[in-house]
Tab-separated table of C-alpha atoms in Angstrom:
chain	number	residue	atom	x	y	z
A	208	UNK	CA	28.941	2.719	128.670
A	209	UNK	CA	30.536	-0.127	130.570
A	210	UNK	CA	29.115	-3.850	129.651
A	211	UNK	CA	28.965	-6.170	132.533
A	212	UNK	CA	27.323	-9.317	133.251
A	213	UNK	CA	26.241	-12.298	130.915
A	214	UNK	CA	25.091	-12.508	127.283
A	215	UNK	CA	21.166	-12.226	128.339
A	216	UNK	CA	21.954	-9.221	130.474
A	217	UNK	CA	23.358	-7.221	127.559
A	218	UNK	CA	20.993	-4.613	126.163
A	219	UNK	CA	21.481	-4.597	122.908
A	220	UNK	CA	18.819	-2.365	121.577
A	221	UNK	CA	20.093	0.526	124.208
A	222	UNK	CA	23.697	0.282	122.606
A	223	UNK	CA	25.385	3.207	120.076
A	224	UNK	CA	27.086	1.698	117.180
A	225	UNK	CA	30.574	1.688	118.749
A	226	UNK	CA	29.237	0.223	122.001
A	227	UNK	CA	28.045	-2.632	119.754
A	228	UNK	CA	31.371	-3.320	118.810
A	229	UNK	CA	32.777	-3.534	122.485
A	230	UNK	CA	29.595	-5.068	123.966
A	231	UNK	CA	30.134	-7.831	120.867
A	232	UNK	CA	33.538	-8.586	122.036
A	233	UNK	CA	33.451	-8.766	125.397
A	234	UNK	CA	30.234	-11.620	125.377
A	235	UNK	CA	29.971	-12.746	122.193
A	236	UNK	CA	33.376	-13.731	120.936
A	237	UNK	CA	34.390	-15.300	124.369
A	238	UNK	CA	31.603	-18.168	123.570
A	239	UNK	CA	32.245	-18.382	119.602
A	240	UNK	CA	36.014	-19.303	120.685
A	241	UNK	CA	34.285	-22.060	123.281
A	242	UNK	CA	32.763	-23.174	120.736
A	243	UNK	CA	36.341	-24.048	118.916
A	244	UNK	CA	36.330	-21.077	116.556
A	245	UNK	CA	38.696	-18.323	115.806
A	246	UNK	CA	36.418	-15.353	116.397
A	247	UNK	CA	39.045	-13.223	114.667
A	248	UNK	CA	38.543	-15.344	111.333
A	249	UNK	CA	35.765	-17.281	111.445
A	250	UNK	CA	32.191	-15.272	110.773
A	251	UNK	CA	29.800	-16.885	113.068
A	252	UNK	CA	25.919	-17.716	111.172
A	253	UNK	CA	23.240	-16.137	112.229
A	254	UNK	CA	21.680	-19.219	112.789
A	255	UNK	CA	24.648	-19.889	115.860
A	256	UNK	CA	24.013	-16.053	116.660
A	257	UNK	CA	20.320	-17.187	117.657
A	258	UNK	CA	20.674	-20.058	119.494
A	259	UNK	CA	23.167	-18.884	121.744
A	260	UNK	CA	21.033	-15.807	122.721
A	261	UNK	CA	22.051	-12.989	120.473
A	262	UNK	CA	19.229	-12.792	118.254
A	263	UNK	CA	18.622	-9.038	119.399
A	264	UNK	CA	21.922	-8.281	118.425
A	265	UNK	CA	21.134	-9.150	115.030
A	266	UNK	CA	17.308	-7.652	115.210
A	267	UNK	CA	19.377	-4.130	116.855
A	268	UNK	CA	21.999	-3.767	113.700
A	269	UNK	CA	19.175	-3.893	111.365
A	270	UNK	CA	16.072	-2.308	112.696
A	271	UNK	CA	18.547	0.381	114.650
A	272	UNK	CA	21.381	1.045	112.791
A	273	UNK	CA	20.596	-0.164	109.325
A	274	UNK	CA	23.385	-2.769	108.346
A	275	UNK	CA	23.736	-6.364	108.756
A	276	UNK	CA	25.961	-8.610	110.914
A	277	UNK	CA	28.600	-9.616	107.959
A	278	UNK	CA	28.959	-5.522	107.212
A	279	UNK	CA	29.247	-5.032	110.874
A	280	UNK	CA	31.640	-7.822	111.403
A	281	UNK	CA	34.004	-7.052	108.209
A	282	UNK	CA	33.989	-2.903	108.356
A	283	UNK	CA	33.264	-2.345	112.089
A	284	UNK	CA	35.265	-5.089	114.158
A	285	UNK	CA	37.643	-5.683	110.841
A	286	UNK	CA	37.130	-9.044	110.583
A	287	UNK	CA	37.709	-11.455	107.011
A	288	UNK	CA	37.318	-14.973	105.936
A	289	UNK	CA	40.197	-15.753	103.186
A	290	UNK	CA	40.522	-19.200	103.435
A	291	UNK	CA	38.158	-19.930	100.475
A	292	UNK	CA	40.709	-18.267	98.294
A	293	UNK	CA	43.610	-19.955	98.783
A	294	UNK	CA	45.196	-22.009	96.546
A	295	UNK	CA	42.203	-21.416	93.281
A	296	UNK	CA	43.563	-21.477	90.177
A	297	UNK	CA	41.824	-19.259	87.912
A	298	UNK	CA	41.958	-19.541	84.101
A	299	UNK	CA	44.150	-16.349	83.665
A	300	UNK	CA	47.557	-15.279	84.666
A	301	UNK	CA	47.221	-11.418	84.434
A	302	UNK	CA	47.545	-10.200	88.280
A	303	UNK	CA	45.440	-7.372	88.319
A	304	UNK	CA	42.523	-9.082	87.113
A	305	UNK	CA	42.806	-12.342	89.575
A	306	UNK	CA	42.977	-9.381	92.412
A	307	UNK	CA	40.007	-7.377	91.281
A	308	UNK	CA	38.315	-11.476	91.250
A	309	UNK	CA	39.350	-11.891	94.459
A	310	UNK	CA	38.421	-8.378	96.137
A	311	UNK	CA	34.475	-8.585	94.695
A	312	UNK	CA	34.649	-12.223	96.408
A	313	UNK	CA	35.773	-11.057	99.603
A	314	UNK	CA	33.552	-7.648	99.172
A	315	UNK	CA	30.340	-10.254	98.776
A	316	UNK	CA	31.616	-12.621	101.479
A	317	UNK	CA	31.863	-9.939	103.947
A	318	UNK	CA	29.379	-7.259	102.513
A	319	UNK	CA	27.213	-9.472	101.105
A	320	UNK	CA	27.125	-12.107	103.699
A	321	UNK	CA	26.751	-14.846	101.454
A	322	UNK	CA	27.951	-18.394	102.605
A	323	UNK	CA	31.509	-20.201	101.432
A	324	UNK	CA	29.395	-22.624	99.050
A	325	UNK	CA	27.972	-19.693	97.490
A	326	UNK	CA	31.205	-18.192	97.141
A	327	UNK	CA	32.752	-20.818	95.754
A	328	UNK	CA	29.605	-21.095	93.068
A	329	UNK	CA	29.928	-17.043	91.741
A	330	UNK	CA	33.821	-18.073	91.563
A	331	UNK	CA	33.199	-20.836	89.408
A	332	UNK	CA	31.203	-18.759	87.031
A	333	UNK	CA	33.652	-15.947	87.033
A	334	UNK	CA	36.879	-18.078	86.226
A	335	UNK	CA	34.299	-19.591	83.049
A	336	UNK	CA	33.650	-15.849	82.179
A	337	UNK	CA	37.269	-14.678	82.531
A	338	UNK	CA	38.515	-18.361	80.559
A	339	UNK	CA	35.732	-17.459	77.284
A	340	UNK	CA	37.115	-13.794	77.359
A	341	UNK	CA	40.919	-15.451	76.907
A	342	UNK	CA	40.121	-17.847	74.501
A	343	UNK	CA	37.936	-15.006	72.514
A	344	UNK	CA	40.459	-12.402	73.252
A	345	UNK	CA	43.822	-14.254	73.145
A	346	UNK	CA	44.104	-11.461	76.228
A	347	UNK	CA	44.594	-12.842	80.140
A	348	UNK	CA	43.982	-9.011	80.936
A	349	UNK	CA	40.313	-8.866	81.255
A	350	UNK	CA	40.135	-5.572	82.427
A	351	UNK	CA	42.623	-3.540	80.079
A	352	UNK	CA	40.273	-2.336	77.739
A	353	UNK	CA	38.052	-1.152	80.914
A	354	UNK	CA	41.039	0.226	82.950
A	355	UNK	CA	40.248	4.264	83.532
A	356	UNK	CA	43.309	5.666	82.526
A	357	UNK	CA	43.183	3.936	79.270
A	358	UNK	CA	42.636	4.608	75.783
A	359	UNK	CA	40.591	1.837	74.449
A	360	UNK	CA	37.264	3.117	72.778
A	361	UNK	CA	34.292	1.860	74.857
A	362	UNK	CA	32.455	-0.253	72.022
A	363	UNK	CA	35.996	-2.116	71.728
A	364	UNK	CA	35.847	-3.020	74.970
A	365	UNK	CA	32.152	-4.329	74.813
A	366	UNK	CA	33.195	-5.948	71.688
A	367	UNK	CA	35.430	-8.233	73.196
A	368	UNK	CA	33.353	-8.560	76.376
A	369	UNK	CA	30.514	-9.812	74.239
A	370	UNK	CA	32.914	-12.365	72.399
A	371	UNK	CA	33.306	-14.012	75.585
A	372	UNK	CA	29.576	-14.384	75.950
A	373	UNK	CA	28.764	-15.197	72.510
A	374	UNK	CA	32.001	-18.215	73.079
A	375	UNK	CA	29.948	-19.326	76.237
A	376	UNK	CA	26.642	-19.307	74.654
A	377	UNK	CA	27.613	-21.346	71.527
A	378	UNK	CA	29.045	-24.518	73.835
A	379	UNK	CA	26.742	-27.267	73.779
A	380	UNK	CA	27.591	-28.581	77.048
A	381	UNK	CA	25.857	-25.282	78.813
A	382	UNK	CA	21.942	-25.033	79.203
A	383	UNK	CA	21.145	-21.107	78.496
A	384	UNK	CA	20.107	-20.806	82.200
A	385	UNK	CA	23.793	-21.734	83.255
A	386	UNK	CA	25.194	-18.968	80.378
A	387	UNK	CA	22.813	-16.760	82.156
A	388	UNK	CA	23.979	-16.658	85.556
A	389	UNK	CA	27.960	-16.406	84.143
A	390	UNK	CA	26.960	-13.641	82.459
A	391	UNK	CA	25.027	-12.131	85.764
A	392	UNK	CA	28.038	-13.044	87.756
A	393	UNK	CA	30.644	-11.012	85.479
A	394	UNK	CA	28.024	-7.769	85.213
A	395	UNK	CA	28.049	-7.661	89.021
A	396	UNK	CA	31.917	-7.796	89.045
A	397	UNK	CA	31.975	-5.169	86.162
A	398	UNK	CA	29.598	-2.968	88.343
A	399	UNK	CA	31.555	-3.534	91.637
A	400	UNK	CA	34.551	-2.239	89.674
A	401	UNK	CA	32.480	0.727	88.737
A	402	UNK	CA	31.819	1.713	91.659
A	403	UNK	CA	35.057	1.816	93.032
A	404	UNK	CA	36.428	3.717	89.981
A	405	UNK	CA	38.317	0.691	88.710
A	406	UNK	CA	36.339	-0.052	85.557
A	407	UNK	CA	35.352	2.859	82.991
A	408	UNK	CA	32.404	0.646	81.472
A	409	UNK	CA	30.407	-2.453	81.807
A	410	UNK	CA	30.891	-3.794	78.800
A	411	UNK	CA	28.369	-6.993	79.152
A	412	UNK	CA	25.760	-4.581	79.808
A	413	UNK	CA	22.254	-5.485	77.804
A	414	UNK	CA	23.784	-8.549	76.862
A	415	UNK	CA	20.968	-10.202	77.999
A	416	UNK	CA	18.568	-8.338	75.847
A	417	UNK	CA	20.019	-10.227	72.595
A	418	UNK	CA	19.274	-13.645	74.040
A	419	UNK	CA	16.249	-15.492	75.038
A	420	UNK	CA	17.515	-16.936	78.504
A	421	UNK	CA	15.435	-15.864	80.411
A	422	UNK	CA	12.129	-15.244	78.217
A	423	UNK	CA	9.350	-17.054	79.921
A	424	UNK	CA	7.295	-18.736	76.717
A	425	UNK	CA	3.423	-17.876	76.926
A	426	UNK	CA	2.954	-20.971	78.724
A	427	UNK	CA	5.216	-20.109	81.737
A	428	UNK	CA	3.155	-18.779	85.163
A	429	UNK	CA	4.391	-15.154	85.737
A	430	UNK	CA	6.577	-14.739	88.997
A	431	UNK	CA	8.343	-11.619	90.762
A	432	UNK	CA	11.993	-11.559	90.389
A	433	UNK	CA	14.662	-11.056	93.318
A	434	UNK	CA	14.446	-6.811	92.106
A	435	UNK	CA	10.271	-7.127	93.107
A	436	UNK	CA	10.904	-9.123	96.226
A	437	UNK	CA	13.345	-6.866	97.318
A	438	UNK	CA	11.347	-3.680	96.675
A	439	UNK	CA	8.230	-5.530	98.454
A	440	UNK	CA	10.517	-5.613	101.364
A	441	UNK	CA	11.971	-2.073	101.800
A	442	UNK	CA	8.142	-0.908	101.827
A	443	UNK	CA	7.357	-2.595	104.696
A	444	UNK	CA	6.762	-0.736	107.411
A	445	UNK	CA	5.887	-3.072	110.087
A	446	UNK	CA	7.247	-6.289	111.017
A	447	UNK	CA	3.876	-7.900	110.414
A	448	UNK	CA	4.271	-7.003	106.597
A	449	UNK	CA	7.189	-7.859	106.466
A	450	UNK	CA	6.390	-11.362	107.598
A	451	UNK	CA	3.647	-11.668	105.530
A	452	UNK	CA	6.405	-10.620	102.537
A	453	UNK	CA	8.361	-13.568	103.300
A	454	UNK	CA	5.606	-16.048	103.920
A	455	UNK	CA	4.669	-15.488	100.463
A	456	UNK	CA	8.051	-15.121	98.746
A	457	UNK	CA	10.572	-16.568	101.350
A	458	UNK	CA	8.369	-19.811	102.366
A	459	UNK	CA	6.452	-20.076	99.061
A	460	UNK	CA	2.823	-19.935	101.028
A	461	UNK	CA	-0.369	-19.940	99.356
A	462	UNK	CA	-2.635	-17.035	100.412
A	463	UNK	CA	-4.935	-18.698	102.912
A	464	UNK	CA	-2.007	-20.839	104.577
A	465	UNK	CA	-0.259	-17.371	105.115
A	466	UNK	CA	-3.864	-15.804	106.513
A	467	UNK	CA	-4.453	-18.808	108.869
A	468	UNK	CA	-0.642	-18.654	110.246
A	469	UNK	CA	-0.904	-19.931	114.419
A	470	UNK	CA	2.196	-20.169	116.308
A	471	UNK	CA	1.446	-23.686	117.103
A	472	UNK	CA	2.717	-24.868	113.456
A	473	UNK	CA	5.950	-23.907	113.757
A	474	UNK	CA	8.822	-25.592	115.413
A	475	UNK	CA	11.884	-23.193	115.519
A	476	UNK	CA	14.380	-25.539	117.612
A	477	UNK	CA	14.439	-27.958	114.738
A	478	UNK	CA	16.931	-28.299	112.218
A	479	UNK	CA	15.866	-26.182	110.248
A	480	UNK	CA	13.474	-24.791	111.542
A	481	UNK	CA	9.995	-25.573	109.692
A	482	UNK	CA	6.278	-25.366	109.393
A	483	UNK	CA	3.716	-27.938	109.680
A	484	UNK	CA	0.388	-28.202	107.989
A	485	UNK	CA	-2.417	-30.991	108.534
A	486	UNK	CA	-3.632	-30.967	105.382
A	487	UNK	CA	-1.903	-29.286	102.142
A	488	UNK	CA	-2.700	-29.410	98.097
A	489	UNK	CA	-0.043	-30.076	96.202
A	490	UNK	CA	2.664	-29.881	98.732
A	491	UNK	CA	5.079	-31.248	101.363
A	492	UNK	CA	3.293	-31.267	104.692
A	493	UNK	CA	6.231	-29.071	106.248
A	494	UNK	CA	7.915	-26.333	104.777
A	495	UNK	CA	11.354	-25.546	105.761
A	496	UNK	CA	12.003	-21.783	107.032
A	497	UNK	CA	15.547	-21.272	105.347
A	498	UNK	CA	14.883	-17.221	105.784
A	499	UNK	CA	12.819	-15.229	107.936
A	500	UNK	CA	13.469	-16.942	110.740
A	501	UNK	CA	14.367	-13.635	113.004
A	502	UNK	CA	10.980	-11.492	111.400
A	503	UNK	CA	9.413	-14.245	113.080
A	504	UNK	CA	10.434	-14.565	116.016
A	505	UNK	CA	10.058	-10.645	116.467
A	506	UNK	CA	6.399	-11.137	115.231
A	507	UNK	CA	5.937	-13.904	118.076
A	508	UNK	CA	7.240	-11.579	120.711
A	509	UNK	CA	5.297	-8.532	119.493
A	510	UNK	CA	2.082	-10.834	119.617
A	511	UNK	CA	3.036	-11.866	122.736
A	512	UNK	CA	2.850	-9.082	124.794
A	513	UNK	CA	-0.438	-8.517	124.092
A	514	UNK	CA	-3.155	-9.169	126.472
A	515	UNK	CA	-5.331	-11.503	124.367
A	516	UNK	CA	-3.973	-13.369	122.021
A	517	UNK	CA	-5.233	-16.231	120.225
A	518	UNK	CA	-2.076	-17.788	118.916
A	519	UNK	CA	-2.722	-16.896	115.442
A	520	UNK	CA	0.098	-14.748	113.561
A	521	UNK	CA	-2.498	-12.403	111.528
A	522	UNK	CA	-5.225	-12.212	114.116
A	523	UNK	CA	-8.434	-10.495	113.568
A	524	UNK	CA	-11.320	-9.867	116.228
A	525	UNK	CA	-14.016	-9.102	113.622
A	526	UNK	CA	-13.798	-12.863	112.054
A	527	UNK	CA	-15.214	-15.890	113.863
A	528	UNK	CA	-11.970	-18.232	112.487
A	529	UNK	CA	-9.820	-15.524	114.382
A	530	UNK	CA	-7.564	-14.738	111.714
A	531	UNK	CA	-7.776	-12.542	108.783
A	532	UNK	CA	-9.171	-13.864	105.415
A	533	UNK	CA	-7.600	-14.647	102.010
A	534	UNK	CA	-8.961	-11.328	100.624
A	535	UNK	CA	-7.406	-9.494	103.347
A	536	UNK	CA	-3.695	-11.127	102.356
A	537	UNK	CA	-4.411	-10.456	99.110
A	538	UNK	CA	-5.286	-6.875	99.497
A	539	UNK	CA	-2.561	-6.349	102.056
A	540	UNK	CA	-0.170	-6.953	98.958
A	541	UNK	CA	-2.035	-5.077	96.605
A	542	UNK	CA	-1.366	-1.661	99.622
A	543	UNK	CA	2.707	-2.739	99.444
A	544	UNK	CA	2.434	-3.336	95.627
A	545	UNK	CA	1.093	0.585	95.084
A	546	UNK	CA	3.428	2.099	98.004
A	547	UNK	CA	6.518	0.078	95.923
A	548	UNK	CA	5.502	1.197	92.944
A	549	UNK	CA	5.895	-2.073	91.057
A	550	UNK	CA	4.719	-1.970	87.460
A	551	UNK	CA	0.899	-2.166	87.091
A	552	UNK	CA	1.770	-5.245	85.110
A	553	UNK	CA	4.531	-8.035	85.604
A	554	UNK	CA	4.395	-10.091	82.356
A	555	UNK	CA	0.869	-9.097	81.216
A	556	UNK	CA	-0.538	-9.951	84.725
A	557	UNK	CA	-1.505	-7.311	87.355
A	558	UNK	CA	1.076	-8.515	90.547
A	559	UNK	CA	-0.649	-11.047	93.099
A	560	UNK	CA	0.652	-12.650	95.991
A	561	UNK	CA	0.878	-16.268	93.751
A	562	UNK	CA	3.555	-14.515	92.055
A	563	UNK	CA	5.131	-14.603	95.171
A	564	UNK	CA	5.117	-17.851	95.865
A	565	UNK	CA	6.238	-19.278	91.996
A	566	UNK	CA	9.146	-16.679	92.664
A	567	UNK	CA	9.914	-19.493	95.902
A	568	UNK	CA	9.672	-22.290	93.190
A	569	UNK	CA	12.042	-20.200	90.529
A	570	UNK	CA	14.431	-19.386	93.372
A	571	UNK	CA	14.188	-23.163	94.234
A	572	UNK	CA	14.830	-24.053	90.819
A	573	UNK	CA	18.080	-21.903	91.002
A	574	UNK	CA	19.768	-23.141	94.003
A	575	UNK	CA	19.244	-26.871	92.589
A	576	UNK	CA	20.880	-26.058	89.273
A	577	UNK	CA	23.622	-23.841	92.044
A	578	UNK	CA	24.424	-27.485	93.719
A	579	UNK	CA	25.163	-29.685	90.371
A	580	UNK	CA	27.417	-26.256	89.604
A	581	UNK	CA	29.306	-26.363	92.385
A	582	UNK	CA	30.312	-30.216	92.114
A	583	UNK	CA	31.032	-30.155	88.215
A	584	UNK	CA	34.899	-30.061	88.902
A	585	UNK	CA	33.884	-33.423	91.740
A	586	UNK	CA	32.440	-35.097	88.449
A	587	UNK	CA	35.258	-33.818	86.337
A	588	UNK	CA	37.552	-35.831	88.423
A	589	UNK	CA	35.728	-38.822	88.480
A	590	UNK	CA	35.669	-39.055	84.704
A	591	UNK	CA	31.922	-38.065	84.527
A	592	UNK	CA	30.916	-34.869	82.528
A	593	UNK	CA	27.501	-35.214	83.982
A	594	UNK	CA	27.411	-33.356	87.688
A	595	UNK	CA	24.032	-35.522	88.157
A	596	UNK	CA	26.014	-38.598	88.814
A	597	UNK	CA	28.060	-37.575	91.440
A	598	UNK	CA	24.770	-36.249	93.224
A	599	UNK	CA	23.059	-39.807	92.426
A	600	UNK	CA	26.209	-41.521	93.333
A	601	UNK	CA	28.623	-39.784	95.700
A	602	UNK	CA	26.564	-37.471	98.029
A	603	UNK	CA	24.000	-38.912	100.487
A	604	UNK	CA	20.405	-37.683	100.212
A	605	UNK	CA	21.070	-35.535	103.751
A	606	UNK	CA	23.602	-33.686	101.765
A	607	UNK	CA	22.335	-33.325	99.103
A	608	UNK	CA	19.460	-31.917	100.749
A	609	UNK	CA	22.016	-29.702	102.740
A	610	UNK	CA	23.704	-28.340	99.636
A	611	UNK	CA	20.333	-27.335	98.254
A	612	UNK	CA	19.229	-26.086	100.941
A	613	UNK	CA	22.498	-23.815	101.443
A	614	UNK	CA	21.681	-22.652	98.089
A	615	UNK	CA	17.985	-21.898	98.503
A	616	UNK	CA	19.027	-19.489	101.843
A	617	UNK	CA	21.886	-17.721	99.890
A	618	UNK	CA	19.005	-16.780	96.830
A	619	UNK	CA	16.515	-15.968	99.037
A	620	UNK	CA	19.060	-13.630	101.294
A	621	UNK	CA	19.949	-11.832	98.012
A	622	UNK	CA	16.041	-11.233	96.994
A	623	UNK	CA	14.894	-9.881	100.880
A	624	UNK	CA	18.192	-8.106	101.723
């Protein structure tokens, strides 16, 4: 098929896989390189991908050919980002294990589509993994006593791997939540290595299971996790659940604000985009939309094609506010809770859509703790072993914001997708 004429004439939708490919660079790379990038190198956001008019190129790779842009980009046009990588000095020597770092960073870069600043976060935790397993080890070879082809008995291997851990957990200077996530980063390198036949074991699997780092005391309010998010979402079967999915979990809604939704509260061409209320309990008047953005816009567009329409994102003719009721919300999450399958119980408590939003607040949580990670070595050079000073001191409040908010999209991309 032969692709002619501007971006807005391009039917996207209408396009096989490898007329994607073509169709992408003949209209959109020309404009990404007006824009003074190196198409060839530089990944562009989906948030650029929208407002320059290719949102249903992004809304055709995943409803029609089930991927997402950074696969398409890396494995179909062939495409990487290495800059990040260059020059990092990781706490070990031993070349095969710096390469098998570096290839699960690129793989989650490209595969993963996760941002440079949340790159350069799961780095930071691997290089502390990989510096406890040398200083528990006396080894700069993480992955010899994994490596296929040799001879090391599997318990030896988890032996060491859980020396490193134990080394990490006994150091003062790390709240359990931080030995946590080091611990989550190196199983996810173990099981990339797995996968790819490179790795005969995970040997910090259950680790977590010994610990208490992530034990919610009796006091704590039960939330879903990123694995219950993510299983909400793949039962959707409409973009309207979907969007009620991420109004919940992605924009940390309370039942009735997601039920009363009208597409007069929402102002897409800001930066970021957001949503207003009038009046709100306990809570900032607008709500930033770091994710969804694109389920939403398909939900206007669907809505708008109808004949009536009342402006309301859940409408209902059989209710005189003209939009379906907390009850309905909450029993349109009960019907995705039973088609998941999701354990009758999520600590103790049957699963409600509140859970949904204090996951939001957890994943908040997260991506604040992500930004004083990813300036400890800033505070390390300015003589300060507390990251909260160089926030307090260093960064404006915008950026600060920015960095969080970087952070909050990269956790919630991981939970939906």
């Amino acid at each position: 098929m032969t692709i002619s004429g501007s971006s807005g004439d391009v039917r996207w939708s209408l396009l096989e896989y490898d007329e994607l490919a073509d169709a992408y660079q003949e209209h959109v790379e020309p404009e990404f390189r007006a824009d003074g990038h190196d198409p060839t190198a530089e990944k562009p956001t989906h948030a650029w991908l929208r407002e320059n008019g290719f949102r249903t190129l992004l809304y055709t790779l995943r409803e029609h050919h089930d991927t997402t842009f950074g696969t398409f980009w890396s494995e179909k046009l062939g495409y990487s980002e290495n800059e990040a990588a260059e020059g990092y000095e990781w706490a070990v020597d031993d070349e095969a294990t710096v390469e098998a770092l570096e290839s699960f960073l690129d793989s989650r870069r490209n595969r993963g589509d996760l941002s440079e600043s949340s790159i350069k976060a799961l780095r930071g935790r691997l290089n502390r993994y990989v510096r406890a397993y040398y200083a528990a080890t006396g080894e700069d070879a993480v992955l010899r006593r994994v490596d296929p082809g040799g001879d090391v008995p599997a318990h030896r291997a988890t032996d060491a791997a859980w020396a490193a851990i134990d080394r990490l957990d006994a150091d003062d200077d790390l709240a359990d939540r931080t030995v946590a996530r080091i611990h989550e980063a190196a199983s996810h390198w173990y099981d990339y290595l797995l996968r790819r036949q490179r790795a005969s074991v995970n040997p910090v699997t259950g680790v977590g299971e010994e610990y208490n780092w992530d034990r919610q005391t009796d006091g704590d309010p039960v939330a879903l996790d990123a694995t219950h998010v993510r299983a909400l979402t793949n039962a959707t079967e409409t973009v309207a659940e979907r969007l009620l999915v991420i109004a919940l979990c992605g924009w940390g809604l309370r039942s009735g604000e997601v039920a009363g939704l009208h597409a007069s509260q929402f102002a897409l061409d800001a930066d970021p985009p957001f949503v207003a209320f009038d009046e709100r309990k306990n809570g900032p008047g607008e709500v930033s939309l770091l994710y969804g953005v694109d389920v939403l816009e398909d939900r206007l567009t669907e809505l708008s094609e109808r004949e009536e329409w009342n402006g309301h994102l859940f409408p209902s003719s059989q209710s005189s506010s003209g939009h379906i009721a907390n009850q309905t919300v909450r029993n349109r999450f009960a019907d995705l809770v039973t088609r998941t399958g999701l354990p009758s119980e999520i600590g103790g408590e049957p699963p409600v859509p509140q859970m949904g939003r204090r996951f939001w607040y957890s994943a908040y949580s997260e991506a604040v703790e992500d930004v004083a990670e990813s300036i400890e070595e800033i505070a390390a050079e300015q003589g300060s072993s507390d990251s909260t000073v160089v926030l307090e001191n260093y960064l404006s409040d915008e950026r600060a914001r920015q960095l969080r908010r970087e952070h909050m999209r990269e956790q919630l991309r991981e939970a939906f997708d």
